[in-house]
Tab-separated table of N, CA and C in Angstrom:
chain	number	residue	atom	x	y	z
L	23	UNK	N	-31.776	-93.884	3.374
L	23	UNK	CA	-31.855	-93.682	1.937
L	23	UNK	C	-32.497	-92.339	1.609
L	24	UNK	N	-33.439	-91.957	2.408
L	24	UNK	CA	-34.904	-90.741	2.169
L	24	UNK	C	-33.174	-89.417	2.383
L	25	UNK	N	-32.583	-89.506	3.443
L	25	UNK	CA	-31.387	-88.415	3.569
L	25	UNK	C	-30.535	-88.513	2.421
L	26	UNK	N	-29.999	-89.427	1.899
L	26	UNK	CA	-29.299	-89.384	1.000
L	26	UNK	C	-30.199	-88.371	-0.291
L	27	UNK	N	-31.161	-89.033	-0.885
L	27	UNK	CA	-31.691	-88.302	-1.749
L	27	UNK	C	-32.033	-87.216	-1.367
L	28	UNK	N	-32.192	-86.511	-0.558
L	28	UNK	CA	-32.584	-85.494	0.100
L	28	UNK	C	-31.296	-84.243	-0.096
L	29	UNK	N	-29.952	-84.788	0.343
L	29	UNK	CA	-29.215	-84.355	0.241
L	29	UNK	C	-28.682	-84.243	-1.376
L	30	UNK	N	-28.599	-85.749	-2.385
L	30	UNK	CA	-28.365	-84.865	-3.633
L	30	UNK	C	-29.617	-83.998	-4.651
L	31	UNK	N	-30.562	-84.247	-3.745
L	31	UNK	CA	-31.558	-82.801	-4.650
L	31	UNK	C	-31.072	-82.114	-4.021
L	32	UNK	N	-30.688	-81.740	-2.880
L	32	UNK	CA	-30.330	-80.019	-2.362
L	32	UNK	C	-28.917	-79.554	-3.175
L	33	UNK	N	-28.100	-80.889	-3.401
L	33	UNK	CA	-26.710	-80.447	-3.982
L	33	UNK	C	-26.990	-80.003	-5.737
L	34	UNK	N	-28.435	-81.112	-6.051
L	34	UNK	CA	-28.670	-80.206	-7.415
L	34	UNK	C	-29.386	-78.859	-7.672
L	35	UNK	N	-29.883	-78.746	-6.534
L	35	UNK	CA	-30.711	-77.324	-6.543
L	35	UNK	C	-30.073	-76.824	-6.356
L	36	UNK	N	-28.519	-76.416	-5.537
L	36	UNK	CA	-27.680	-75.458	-5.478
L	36	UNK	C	-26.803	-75.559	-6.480
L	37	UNK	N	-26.464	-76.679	-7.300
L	37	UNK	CA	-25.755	-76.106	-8.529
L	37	UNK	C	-26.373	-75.525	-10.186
L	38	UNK	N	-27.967	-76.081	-9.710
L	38	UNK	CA	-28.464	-74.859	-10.625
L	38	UNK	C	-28.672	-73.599	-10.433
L	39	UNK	N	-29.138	-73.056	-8.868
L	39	UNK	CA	-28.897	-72.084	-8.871
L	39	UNK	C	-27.228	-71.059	-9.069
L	40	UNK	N	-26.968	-72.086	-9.055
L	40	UNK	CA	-25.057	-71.266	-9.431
L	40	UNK	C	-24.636	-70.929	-10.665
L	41	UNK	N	-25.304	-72.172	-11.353
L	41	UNK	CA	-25.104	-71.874	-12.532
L	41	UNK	C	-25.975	-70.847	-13.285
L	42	UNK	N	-27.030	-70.496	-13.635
L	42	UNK	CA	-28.497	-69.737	-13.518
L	42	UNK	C	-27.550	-68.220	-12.956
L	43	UNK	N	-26.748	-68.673	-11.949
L	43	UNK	CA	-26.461	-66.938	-11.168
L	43	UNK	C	-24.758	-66.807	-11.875
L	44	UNK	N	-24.516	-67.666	-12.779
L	44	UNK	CA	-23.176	-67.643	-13.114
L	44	UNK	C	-23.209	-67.143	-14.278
L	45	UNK	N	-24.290	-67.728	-15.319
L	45	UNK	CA	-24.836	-67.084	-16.456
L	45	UNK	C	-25.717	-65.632	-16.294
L	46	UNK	N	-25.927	-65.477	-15.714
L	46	UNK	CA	-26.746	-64.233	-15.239
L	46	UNK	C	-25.698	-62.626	-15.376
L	47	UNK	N	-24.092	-63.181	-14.672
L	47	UNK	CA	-23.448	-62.047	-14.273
L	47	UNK	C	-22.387	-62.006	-15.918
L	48	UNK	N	-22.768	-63.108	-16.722
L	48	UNK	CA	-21.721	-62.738	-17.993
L	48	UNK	C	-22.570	-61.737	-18.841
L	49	UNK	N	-21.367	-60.342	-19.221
L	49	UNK	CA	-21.900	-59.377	-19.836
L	49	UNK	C	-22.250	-59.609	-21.689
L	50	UNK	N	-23.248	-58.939	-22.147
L	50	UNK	CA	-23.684	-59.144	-23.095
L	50	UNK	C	-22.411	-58.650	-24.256
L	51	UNK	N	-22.456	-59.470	-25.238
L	51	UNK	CA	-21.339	-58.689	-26.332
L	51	UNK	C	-21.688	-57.321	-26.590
L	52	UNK	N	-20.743	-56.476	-26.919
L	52	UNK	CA	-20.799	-55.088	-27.679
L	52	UNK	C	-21.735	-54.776	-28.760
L	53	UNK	N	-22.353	-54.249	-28.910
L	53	UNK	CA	-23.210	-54.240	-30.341
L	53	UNK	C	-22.467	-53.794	-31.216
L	54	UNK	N	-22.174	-54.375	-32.271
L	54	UNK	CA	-21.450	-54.220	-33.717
L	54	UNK	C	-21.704	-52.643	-33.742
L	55	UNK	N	-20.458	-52.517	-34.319
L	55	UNK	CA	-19.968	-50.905	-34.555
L	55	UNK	C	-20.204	-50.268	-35.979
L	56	UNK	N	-20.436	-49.405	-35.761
L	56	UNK	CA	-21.498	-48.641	-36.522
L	56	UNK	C	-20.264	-47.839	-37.958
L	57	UNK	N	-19.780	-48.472	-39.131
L	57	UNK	CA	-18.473	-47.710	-39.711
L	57	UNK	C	-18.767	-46.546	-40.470
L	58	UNK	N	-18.323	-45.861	-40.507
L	58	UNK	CA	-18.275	-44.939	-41.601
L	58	UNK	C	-18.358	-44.792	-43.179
L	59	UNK	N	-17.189	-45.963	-43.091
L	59	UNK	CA	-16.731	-46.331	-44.563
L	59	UNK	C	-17.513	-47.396	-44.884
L	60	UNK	N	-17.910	-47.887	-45.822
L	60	UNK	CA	-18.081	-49.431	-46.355
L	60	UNK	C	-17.032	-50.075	-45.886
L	61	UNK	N	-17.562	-51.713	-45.549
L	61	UNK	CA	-15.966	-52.306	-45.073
L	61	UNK	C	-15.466	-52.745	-46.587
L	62	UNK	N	-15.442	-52.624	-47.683
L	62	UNK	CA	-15.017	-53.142	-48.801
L	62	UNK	C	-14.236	-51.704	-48.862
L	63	UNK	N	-13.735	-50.769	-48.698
L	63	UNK	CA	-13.339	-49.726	-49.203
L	63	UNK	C	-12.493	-49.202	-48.152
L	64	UNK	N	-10.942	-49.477	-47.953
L	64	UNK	CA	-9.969	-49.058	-47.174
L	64	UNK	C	-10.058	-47.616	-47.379
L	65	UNK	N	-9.750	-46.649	-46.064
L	65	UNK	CA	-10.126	-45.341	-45.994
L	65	UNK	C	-8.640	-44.397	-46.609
L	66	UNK	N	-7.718	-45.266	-46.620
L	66	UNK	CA	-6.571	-44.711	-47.707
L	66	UNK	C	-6.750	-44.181	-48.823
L	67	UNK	N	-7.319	-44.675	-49.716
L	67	UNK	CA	-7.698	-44.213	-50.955
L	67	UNK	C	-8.689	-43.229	-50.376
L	68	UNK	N	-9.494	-42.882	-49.258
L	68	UNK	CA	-10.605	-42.215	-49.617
L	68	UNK	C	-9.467	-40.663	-48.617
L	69	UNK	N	-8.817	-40.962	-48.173
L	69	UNK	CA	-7.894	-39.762	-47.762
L	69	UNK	C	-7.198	-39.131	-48.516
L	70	UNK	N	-6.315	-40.471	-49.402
L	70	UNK	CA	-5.726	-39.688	-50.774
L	70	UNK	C	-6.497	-38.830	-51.797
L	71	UNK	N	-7.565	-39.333	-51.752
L	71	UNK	CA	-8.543	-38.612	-52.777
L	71	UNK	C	-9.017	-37.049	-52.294
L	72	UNK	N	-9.146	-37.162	-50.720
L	72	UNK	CA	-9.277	-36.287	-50.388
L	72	UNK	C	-8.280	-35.231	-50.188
L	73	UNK	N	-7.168	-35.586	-49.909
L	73	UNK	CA	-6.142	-34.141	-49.994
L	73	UNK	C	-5.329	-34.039	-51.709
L	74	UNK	N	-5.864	-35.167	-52.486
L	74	UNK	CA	-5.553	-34.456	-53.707
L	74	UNK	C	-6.587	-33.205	-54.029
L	75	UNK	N	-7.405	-33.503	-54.052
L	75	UNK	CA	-8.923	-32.770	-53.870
L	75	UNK	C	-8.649	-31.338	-53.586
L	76	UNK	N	-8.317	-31.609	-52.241
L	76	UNK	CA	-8.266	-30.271	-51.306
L	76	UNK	C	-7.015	-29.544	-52.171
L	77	UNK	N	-6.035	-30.127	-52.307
L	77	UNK	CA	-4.458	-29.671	-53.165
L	77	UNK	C	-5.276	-28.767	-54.447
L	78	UNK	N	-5.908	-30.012	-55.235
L	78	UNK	CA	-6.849	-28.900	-56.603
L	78	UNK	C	-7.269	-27.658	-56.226
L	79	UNK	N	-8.185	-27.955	-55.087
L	79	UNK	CA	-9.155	-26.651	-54.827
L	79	UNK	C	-8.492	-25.226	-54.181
L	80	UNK	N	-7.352	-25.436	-53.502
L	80	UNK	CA	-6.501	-24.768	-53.284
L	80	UNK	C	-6.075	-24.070	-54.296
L	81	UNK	N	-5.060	-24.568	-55.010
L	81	UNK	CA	-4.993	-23.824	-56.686
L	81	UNK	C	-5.755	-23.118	-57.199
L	82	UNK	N	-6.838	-23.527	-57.502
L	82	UNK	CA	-7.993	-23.024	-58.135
L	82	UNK	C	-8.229	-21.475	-57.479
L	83	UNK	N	-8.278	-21.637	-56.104
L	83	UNK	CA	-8.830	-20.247	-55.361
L	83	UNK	C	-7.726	-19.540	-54.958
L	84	UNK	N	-6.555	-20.278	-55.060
L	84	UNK	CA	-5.354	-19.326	-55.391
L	84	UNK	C	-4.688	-18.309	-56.466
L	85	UNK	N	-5.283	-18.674	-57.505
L	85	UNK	CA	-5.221	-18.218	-58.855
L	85	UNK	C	-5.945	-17.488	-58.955
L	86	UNK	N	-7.239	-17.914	-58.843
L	86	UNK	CA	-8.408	-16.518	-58.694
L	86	UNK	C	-8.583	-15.612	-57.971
L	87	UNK	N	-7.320	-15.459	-56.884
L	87	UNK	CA	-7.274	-14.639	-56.231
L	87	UNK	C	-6.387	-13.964	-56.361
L	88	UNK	N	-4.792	-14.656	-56.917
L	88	UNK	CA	-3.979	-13.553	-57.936
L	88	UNK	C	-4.725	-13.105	-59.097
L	89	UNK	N	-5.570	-13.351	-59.779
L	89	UNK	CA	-6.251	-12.591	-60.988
L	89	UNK	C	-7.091	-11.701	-59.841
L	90	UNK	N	-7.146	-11.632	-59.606
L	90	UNK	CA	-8.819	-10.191	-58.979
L	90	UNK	C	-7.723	-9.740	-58.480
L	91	UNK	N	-6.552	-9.711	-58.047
L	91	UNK	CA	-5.364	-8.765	-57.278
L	91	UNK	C	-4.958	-7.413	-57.938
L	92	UNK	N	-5.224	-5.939	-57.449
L	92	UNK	CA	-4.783	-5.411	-58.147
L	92	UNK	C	-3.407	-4.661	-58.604
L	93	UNK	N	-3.110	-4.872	-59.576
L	93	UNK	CA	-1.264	-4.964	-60.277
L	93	UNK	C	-1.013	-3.321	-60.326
L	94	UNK	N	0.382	-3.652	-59.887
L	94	UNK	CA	0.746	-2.226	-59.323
L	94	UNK	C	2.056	-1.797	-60.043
């Protein structure tokens, strides 16, 4: 009887250590990613806005640069 028990504590001590060494080797999740944008605010609109933008400002320093041009 003393072998028998003998033998299933050794079979439980080796499946905690397995388990203990099984949990041990799973990698930790990614740490949440860091965004740019608000997540409420798709970056479409914030691109469109931006090359209308850029389109304005273009004009603007295009014009003022045919006016200072000198006419011949």
């Amino acid at each position: 009887m003393k072998k028998k028990n003998n033998h299933t504590i050794h079979l439980l001590i080796m499946a905690l250590v397995n388990t203990f060494s099984f949990a041990a080797t799973i990698p930790e999740p990614p740490p949440p990613l860091k965004r740019a944008v608000p997540p409420g605010l798709p970056i479409d609109e914030h691109l469109l806005v931006f090359i209308i933008l850029t389109i304005l400002l273009s004009f603007y320093f295009f014009r003022k640069s045919i006016k200072k041009a000198p006419k011949v």
